Amino acid sequence: MSINIKFHPNTILEVLTEEGYAKTTIQEVEKDTIAIFIPTINNTYLTMRPNEKYEVIYNDRKGKVYKFKVDVVGRKYDKVPLVILGQPYDIRKIQRRKYVRISHTGIVNYYITKNYPKNKLNSYDILDFKVGYTVDLSGGGLKIRVAEKPQLKDYIIMHLNVTEEIIVLGQIVRIEQDYENKYVCGVDFLEIEEQEREKVIRYIFMEMRRMLKTSGGDNFE
């Protein structure tokens, strides 16, 4: 059965590269082509040349996720440089990976702000950060235990140690008060480079293997 995809302007495409997925936005949709902004990964533009083939992931506005192949058919300039892609082929529906979550206790240096950070995450003074503790950890977010009560939708910059230190931006999506009157916050990662996320995932699987040896693997789901 053939699968037809309906593309929409201003929706995101993820283009597979050797370094991970480069993200871009659809600018124009024509009958046989779509025009996209030049994709970026790790703050670097992806050079897409005519006749090159790429694998792409697309999440439509109805919650369906597709993976397909596409050919670069050209480029054009319309106030900004655009890449022209041909019709998708080898289309299949996929489910995005559900990130494995493990129980995890570790120190987190964090900084909470009500406004989306305008500066680079590594430019904030560590002396302004407070200390919290992780409760669990996944590739998509974590739970953190803190002393002061934050607000839902607050942004949180975190220094995490997953064998090596990484800096991520998250948003608080759940808050619970525990028996010691501390606040356990569910945090979704908003800004994390794909290579940094892979470090988190590798660390999680390393911890899972350790847990399997020591506790039978009851600390992850």
PDB file of C-alpha atoms in Angstrom:
ATOM      1  CA  MET A   1       0.000   0.000   0.000  1.00  0.00           C
ATOM      2  CA  SER A   2       1.444   3.361  -0.998  1.00  0.00           C
ATOM      3  CA  ILE A   3       1.805   6.076   1.628  1.00  0.00           C
ATOM      4  CA  ASN A   4       1.098   9.694   0.780  1.00  0.00           C
ATOM      5  CA  ILE A   5       2.549  12.467   2.906  1.00  0.00           C
ATOM      6  CA  LYS A   6       1.004  15.904   3.177  1.00  0.00           C
ATOM      7  CA  PHE A   7       3.726  18.462   3.828  1.00  0.00           C
ATOM      8  CA  HIS A   8       3.051  21.776   5.546  1.00  0.00           C
ATOM      9  CA  PRO A   9       5.130  24.978   5.543  1.00  0.00           C
ATOM     10  CA  ASN A  10       6.888  25.822   8.826  1.00  0.00           C
ATOM     11  CA  THR A  11       7.099  22.185   9.947  1.00  0.00           C
ATOM     12  CA  ILE A  12      10.385  20.515  10.827  1.00  0.00           C
ATOM     13  CA  LEU A  13      12.383  17.968   8.848  1.00  0.00           C
ATOM     14  CA  GLU A  14      15.303  16.010  10.302  1.00  0.00           C
ATOM     15  CA  VAL A  15      17.969  15.071   7.751  1.00  0.00           C
ATOM     16  CA  LEU A  16      20.227  12.132   8.585  1.00  0.00           C
ATOM     17  CA  THR A  17      23.969  12.860   8.437  1.00  0.00           C
ATOM     18  CA  GLU A  18      27.059  11.053   9.703  1.00  0.00           C
ATOM     19  CA  GLU A  19      26.984  13.234  12.838  1.00  0.00           C
ATOM     20  CA  GLY A  20      23.286  12.802  13.630  1.00  0.00           C
ATOM     21  CA  TYR A  21      20.125  14.534  12.478  1.00  0.00           C
ATOM     22  CA  ALA A  22      20.372  18.033  11.002  1.00  0.00           C
ATOM     23  CA  LYS A  23      17.212  20.055  11.510  1.00  0.00           C
ATOM     24  CA  THR A  24      15.496  22.331   9.031  1.00  0.00           C
ATOM     25  CA  THR A  25      12.102  23.880   8.336  1.00  0.00           C
ATOM     26  CA  ILE A  26       9.904  23.539   5.264  1.00  0.00           C
ATOM     27  CA  GLN A  27       9.543  26.904   3.568  1.00  0.00           C
ATOM     28  CA  GLU A  28       7.507  26.154   0.425  1.00  0.00           C
ATOM     29  CA  VAL A  29       5.378  23.216  -0.720  1.00  0.00           C
ATOM     30  CA  GLU A  30       4.800  22.673  -4.457  1.00  0.00           C
ATOM     31  CA  LYS A  31       3.152  19.806  -6.344  1.00  0.00           C
ATOM     32  CA  ASP A  32       6.367  17.839  -6.945  1.00  0.00           C
ATOM     33  CA  THR A  33       8.913  19.570  -4.701  1.00  0.00           C
ATOM     34  CA  ILE A  34       9.433  21.161  -1.318  1.00  0.00           C
ATOM     35  CA  ALA A  35      11.841  23.981  -0.481  1.00  0.00           C
ATOM     36  CA  ILE A  36      13.657  23.909   2.856  1.00  0.00           C
ATOM     37  CA  PHE A  37      16.056  26.143   4.712  1.00  0.00           C
ATOM     38  CA  ILE A  38      19.634  24.860   4.726  1.00  0.00           C
ATOM     39  CA  PRO A  39      19.719  22.285   7.574  1.00  0.00           C
ATOM     40  CA  THR A  40      21.998  22.819  10.560  1.00  0.00           C
ATOM     41  CA  ILE A  41      23.673  20.465  13.004  1.00  0.00           C
ATOM     42  CA  ASN A  42      25.993  21.498  15.833  1.00  0.00           C
ATOM     43  CA  ASN A  43      25.701  25.120  14.625  1.00  0.00           C
ATOM     44  CA  THR A  44      27.051  24.087  11.206  1.00  0.00           C
ATOM     45  CA  TYR A  45      25.228  24.263   7.875  1.00  0.00           C
ATOM     46  CA  LEU A  46      24.758  21.011   5.979  1.00  0.00           C
ATOM     47  CA  THR A  47      25.845  21.352   2.356  1.00  0.00           C
ATOM     48  CA  MET A  48      23.210  19.599   0.214  1.00  0.00           C
ATOM     49  CA  ARG A  49      24.185  19.332  -3.457  1.00  0.00           C
ATOM     50  CA  PRO A  50      21.957  18.452  -6.440  1.00  0.00           C
ATOM     51  CA  ASN A  51      21.596  14.687  -7.070  1.00  0.00           C
ATOM     52  CA  GLU A  52      22.571  13.794  -3.507  1.00  0.00           C
ATOM     53  CA  LYS A  53      20.223  11.456  -1.643  1.00  0.00           C
ATOM     54  CA  TYR A  54      19.227  11.772   2.008  1.00  0.00           C
ATOM     55  CA  GLU A  55      17.117   9.967   4.568  1.00  0.00           C
ATOM     56  CA  VAL A  56      14.635  12.224   6.317  1.00  0.00           C
ATOM     57  CA  ILE A  57      12.243  12.077   9.279  1.00  0.00           C
ATOM     58  CA  TYR A  58       9.046  14.130   9.163  1.00  0.00           C
ATOM     59  CA  ASN A  59       6.442  14.594  11.900  1.00  0.00           C
ATOM     60  CA  ASP A  60       3.174  15.837  10.427  1.00  0.00           C
ATOM     61  CA  ARG A  61       0.634  17.931  12.312  1.00  0.00           C
ATOM     62  CA  LYS A  62      -1.458  14.888  13.235  1.00  0.00           C
ATOM     63  CA  GLY A  63       1.145  13.051  15.279  1.00  0.00           C
ATOM     64  CA  LYS A  64       2.258  10.699  12.496  1.00  0.00           C
ATOM     65  CA  VAL A  65       5.983  10.241  11.936  1.00  0.00           C
ATOM     66  CA  TYR A  66       7.455   9.186   8.589  1.00  0.00           C
ATOM     67  CA  LYS A  67      10.909   8.161   7.446  1.00  0.00           C
ATOM     68  CA  PHE A  68      11.718   8.371   3.749  1.00  0.00           C
ATOM     69  CA  LYS A  69      14.410   9.028   1.179  1.00  0.00           C
ATOM     70  CA  VAL A  70      14.612  12.126  -0.961  1.00  0.00           C
ATOM     71  CA  ASP A  71      16.804  13.551  -3.717  1.00  0.00           C
ATOM     72  CA  VAL A  72      18.175  17.085  -3.845  1.00  0.00           C
ATOM     73  CA  VAL A  73      16.991  18.563  -7.149  1.00  0.00           C
ATOM     74  CA  GLY A  74      18.317  22.097  -6.870  1.00  0.00           C
ATOM     75  CA  ARG A  75      18.784  25.285  -4.917  1.00  0.00           C
ATOM     76  CA  LYS A  76      17.317  28.765  -5.110  1.00  0.00           C
ATOM     77  CA  TYR A  77      17.476  32.092  -3.354  1.00  0.00           C
ATOM     78  CA  ASP A  78      14.281  33.714  -2.085  1.00  0.00           C
ATOM     79  CA  LYS A  79      15.480  36.274   0.464  1.00  0.00           C
ATOM     80  CA  VAL A  80      17.332  33.332   2.009  1.00  0.00           C
ATOM     81  CA  PRO A  81      19.060  30.339   0.364  1.00  0.00           C
ATOM     82  CA  LEU A  82      16.774  27.326  -0.016  1.00  0.00           C
ATOM     83  CA  VAL A  83      17.326  23.682  -0.947  1.00  0.00           C
ATOM     84  CA  ILE A  84      14.806  22.064  -3.309  1.00  0.00           C
ATOM     85  CA  LEU A  85      13.874  18.441  -2.601  1.00  0.00           C
ATOM     86  CA  GLY A  86      12.044  16.071  -4.919  1.00  0.00           C
ATOM     87  CA  GLN A  87       9.211  13.687  -4.146  1.00  0.00           C
ATOM     88  CA  PRO A  88       9.823  11.340  -1.187  1.00  0.00           C
ATOM     89  CA  TYR A  89      10.183   7.610  -1.809  1.00  0.00           C
ATOM     90  CA  ASP A  90      10.714   4.431   0.241  1.00  0.00           C
ATOM     91  CA  ILE A  91       8.246   5.931   2.703  1.00  0.00           C
ATOM     92  CA  ARG A  92       7.357   4.190   5.940  1.00  0.00           C
ATOM     93  CA  LYS A  93       5.641   5.152   9.162  1.00  0.00           C
ATOM     94  CA  ILE A  94       7.748   4.887  12.281  1.00  0.00           C
ATOM     95  CA  GLN A  95       7.464   5.358  16.012  1.00  0.00           C
ATOM     96  CA  ARG A  96      10.028   7.599  17.638  1.00  0.00           C
ATOM     97  CA  ARG A  97      12.091   5.802  20.220  1.00  0.00           C
ATOM     98  CA  LYS A  98      10.661   5.925  23.714  1.00  0.00           C
ATOM     99  CA  TYR A  99      13.602   6.817  25.881  1.00  0.00           C
ATOM    100  CA  VAL A 100      14.509   4.311  28.572  1.00  0.00           C
ATOM    101  CA  ARG A 101      14.275   5.859  32.035  1.00  0.00           C
ATOM    102  CA  ILE A 102      16.392   4.730  34.972  1.00  0.00           C
ATOM    103  CA  SER A 103      16.436   5.570  38.652  1.00  0.00           C
ATOM    104  CA  HIS A 104      19.457   7.766  39.148  1.00  0.00           C
ATOM    105  CA  THR A 105      20.845   9.780  42.040  1.00  0.00           C
ATOM    106  CA  GLY A 106      23.453  12.359  41.185  1.00  0.00           C
ATOM    107  CA  ILE A 107      24.357  15.973  41.826  1.00  0.00           C
ATOM    108  CA  VAL A 108      23.052  18.561  39.363  1.00  0.00           C
ATOM    109  CA  ASN A 109      24.070  22.203  39.259  1.00  0.00           C
ATOM    110  CA  TYR A 110      21.024  24.099  38.026  1.00  0.00           C
ATOM    111  CA  TYR A 111      19.781  27.600  37.287  1.00  0.00           C
ATOM    112  CA  ILE A 112      16.055  28.394  36.963  1.00  0.00           C
ATOM    113  CA  THR A 113      14.667  31.284  34.919  1.00  0.00           C
ATOM    114  CA  LYS A 114      11.151  32.242  33.876  1.00  0.00           C
ATOM    115  CA  ASN A 115      12.318  33.462  30.470  1.00  0.00           C
ATOM    116  CA  TYR A 116      13.845  31.446  27.656  1.00  0.00           C
ATOM    117  CA  PRO A 117      17.630  31.955  27.917  1.00  0.00           C
ATOM    118  CA  LYS A 118      18.951  34.382  25.311  1.00  0.00           C
ATOM    119  CA  ASN A 119      22.623  33.654  25.914  1.00  0.00           C
ATOM    120  CA  LYS A 120      24.635  30.525  25.232  1.00  0.00           C
ATOM    121  CA  LEU A 121      24.127  27.963  27.966  1.00  0.00           C
ATOM    122  CA  ASN A 122      27.835  27.839  28.831  1.00  0.00           C
ATOM    123  CA  SER A 123      27.975  31.614  29.352  1.00  0.00           C
ATOM    124  CA  TYR A 124      26.060  31.592  32.652  1.00  0.00           C
ATOM    125  CA  ASP A 125      28.149  32.007  35.818  1.00  0.00           C
ATOM    126  CA  ILE A 126      28.326  28.716  37.714  1.00  0.00           C
ATOM    127  CA  LEU A 127      28.329  30.732  40.968  1.00  0.00           C
ATOM    128  CA  ASP A 128      24.679  31.592  40.247  1.00  0.00           C
ATOM    129  CA  PHE A 129      23.743  27.908  40.084  1.00  0.00           C
ATOM    130  CA  LYS A 130      22.216  25.903  42.924  1.00  0.00           C
ATOM    131  CA  VAL A 131      22.637  22.233  43.772  1.00  0.00           C
ATOM    132  CA  GLY A 132      19.917  19.640  43.240  1.00  0.00           C
ATOM    133  CA  TYR A 133      19.780  15.879  42.869  1.00  0.00           C
ATOM    134  CA  THR A 134      18.496  13.711  40.058  1.00  0.00           C
ATOM    135  CA  VAL A 135      15.775  11.171  40.839  1.00  0.00           C
ATOM    136  CA  ASP A 136      15.664   9.542  37.435  1.00  0.00           C
ATOM    137  CA  LEU A 137      17.137  10.108  33.993  1.00  0.00           C
ATOM    138  CA  SER A 138      16.278   9.408  30.355  1.00  0.00           C
ATOM    139  CA  GLY A 139      17.387  10.617  26.949  1.00  0.00           C
ATOM    140  CA  GLY A 140      14.380  12.942  26.863  1.00  0.00           C
ATOM    141  CA  GLY A 141      14.479  14.426  30.343  1.00  0.00           C
ATOM    142  CA  LEU A 142      14.856  13.804  34.061  1.00  0.00           C
ATOM    143  CA  LYS A 143      13.416  14.346  37.497  1.00  0.00           C
ATOM    144  CA  ILE A 144      15.323  16.673  39.788  1.00  0.00           C
ATOM    145  CA  ARG A 145      14.867  17.247  43.537  1.00  0.00           C
ATOM    146  CA  VAL A 146      15.329  20.864  44.631  1.00  0.00           C
ATOM    147  CA  ALA A 147      14.837  22.871  47.818  1.00  0.00           C
ATOM    148  CA  GLU A 148      12.972  25.908  46.497  1.00  0.00           C
ATOM    149  CA  LYS A 149       9.600  25.731  44.758  1.00  0.00           C
ATOM    150  CA  PRO A 150       9.792  26.530  41.027  1.00  0.00           C
ATOM    151  CA  GLN A 151       6.837  27.198  38.741  1.00  0.00           C
ATOM    152  CA  LEU A 152       5.466  25.072  35.944  1.00  0.00           C
ATOM    153  CA  LYS A 153       6.960  26.031  32.580  1.00  0.00           C
ATOM    154  CA  ASP A 154      10.057  27.579  34.189  1.00  0.00           C
ATOM    155  CA  TYR A 155      13.245  27.002  32.186  1.00  0.00           C
ATOM    156  CA  ILE A 156      16.143  25.233  33.857  1.00  0.00           C
ATOM    157  CA  ILE A 157      19.800  25.148  32.766  1.00  0.00           C
ATOM    158  CA  MET A 158      21.566  22.075  34.133  1.00  0.00           C
ATOM    159  CA  HIS A 159      25.131  20.830  34.358  1.00  0.00           C
ATOM    160  CA  LEU A 160      24.875  17.026  34.285  1.00  0.00           C
ATOM    161  CA  ASN A 161      27.664  14.555  34.875  1.00  0.00           C
ATOM    162  CA  VAL A 162      27.191  11.505  32.643  1.00  0.00           C
ATOM    163  CA  THR A 163      30.781  10.264  32.800  1.00  0.00           C
ATOM    164  CA  GLU A 164      31.609  13.717  31.434  1.00  0.00           C
ATOM    165  CA  GLU A 165      29.839  17.006  32.063  1.00  0.00           C
ATOM    166  CA  ILE A 166      27.221  18.280  29.629  1.00  0.00           C
ATOM    167  CA  ILE A 167      25.006  21.377  29.740  1.00  0.00           C
ATOM    168  CA  VAL A 168      21.331  21.100  28.803  1.00  0.00           C
ATOM    169  CA  LEU A 169      18.287  23.348  28.805  1.00  0.00           C
ATOM    170  CA  GLY A 170      15.019  21.920  30.048  1.00  0.00           C
ATOM    171  CA  GLN A 171      11.531  23.023  30.981  1.00  0.00           C
ATOM    172  CA  ILE A 172       9.705  22.055  34.159  1.00  0.00           C
ATOM    173  CA  VAL A 173       6.525  20.161  33.272  1.00  0.00           C
ATOM    174  CA  ARG A 174       5.577  18.556  36.628  1.00  0.00           C
ATOM    175  CA  ILE A 175       6.097  19.464  40.297  1.00  0.00           C
ATOM    176  CA  GLU A 176       5.485  17.284  43.374  1.00  0.00           C
ATOM    177  CA  GLN A 177       6.300  17.961  47.014  1.00  0.00           C
ATOM    178  CA  ASP A 178       7.924  15.048  48.834  1.00  0.00           C
ATOM    179  CA  TYR A 179       7.880  13.943  52.493  1.00  0.00           C
ATOM    180  CA  GLU A 180      10.819  16.237  53.329  1.00  0.00           C
ATOM    181  CA  ASN A 181       9.102  19.271  51.786  1.00  0.00           C
ATOM    182  CA  LYS A 182      11.492  19.217  48.849  1.00  0.00           C
ATOM    183  CA  TYR A 183      10.235  19.610  45.279  1.00  0.00           C
ATOM    184  CA  VAL A 184      10.592  16.843  42.719  1.00  0.00           C
ATOM    185  CA  CYS A 185      10.341  18.358  39.236  1.00  0.00           C
ATOM    186  CA  GLY A 186       9.774  16.554  35.975  1.00  0.00           C
ATOM    187  CA  VAL A 187      11.931  18.204  33.309  1.00  0.00           C
ATOM    188  CA  ASP A 188      11.783  17.777  29.535  1.00  0.00           C
ATOM    189  CA  PHE A 189      14.984  18.505  27.625  1.00  0.00           C
ATOM    190  CA  LEU A 190      14.430  21.429  25.241  1.00  0.00           C
ATOM    191  CA  GLU A 191      17.910  22.233  24.016  1.00  0.00           C
ATOM    192  CA  ILE A 192      20.448  19.439  23.838  1.00  0.00           C
ATOM    193  CA  GLU A 193      22.766  18.640  20.956  1.00  0.00           C
ATOM    194  CA  GLU A 194      22.119  15.191  19.511  1.00  0.00           C
ATOM    195  CA  GLN A 195      25.680  14.136  20.347  1.00  0.00           C
ATOM    196  CA  GLU A 196      25.087  15.221  23.951  1.00  0.00           C
ATOM    197  CA  ARG A 197      21.828  13.258  24.055  1.00  0.00           C
ATOM    198  CA  GLU A 198      23.728  10.210  22.796  1.00  0.00           C
ATOM    199  CA  LYS A 199      26.148  10.638  25.710  1.00  0.00           C
ATOM    200  CA  VAL A 200      23.176  10.531  28.082  1.00  0.00           C
ATOM    201  CA  ILE A 201      21.769   7.436  26.370  1.00  0.00           C
ATOM    202  CA  ARG A 202      25.142   5.658  26.408  1.00  0.00           C
ATOM    203  CA  TYR A 203      25.481   6.454  30.100  1.00  0.00           C
ATOM    204  CA  ILE A 204      21.971   5.105  30.768  1.00  0.00           C
ATOM    205  CA  PHE A 205      22.700   1.812  29.025  1.00  0.00           C
ATOM    206  CA  MET A 206      25.992   1.534  30.891  1.00  0.00           C
ATOM    207  CA  GLU A 207      24.080   2.018  34.151  1.00  0.00           C
ATOM    208  CA  MET A 208      21.445  -0.506  33.038  1.00  0.00           C
ATOM    209  CA  ARG A 209      24.118  -3.131  32.521  1.00  0.00           C
ATOM    210  CA  ARG A 210      25.521  -2.374  35.967  1.00  0.00           C
ATOM    211  CA  MET A 211      22.031  -2.606  37.518  1.00  0.00           C
ATOM    212  CA  LEU A 212      21.371  -5.925  35.826  1.00  0.00           C
ATOM    213  CA  LYS A 213      24.445  -7.334  37.537  1.00  0.00           C
ATOM    214  CA  THR A 214      23.598  -5.927  40.973  1.00  0.00           C
ATOM    215  CA  SER A 215      19.801  -5.768  41.298  1.00  0.00           C
ATOM    216  CA  GLY A 216      18.218  -7.705  38.460  1.00  0.00           C
ATOM    217  CA  GLY A 217      17.338  -4.555  36.527  1.00  0.00           C
ATOM    218  CA  ASP A 218      14.443  -3.335  38.710  1.00  0.00           C
ATOM    219  CA  ASN A 219      15.513   0.316  38.564  1.00  0.00           C
ATOM    220  CA  PHE A 220      14.618   1.095  34.976  1.00  0.00           C
ATOM    221  CA  GLU A 221      11.581   0.969  32.709  1.00  0.00           C
TER     222      GLU A 221
END
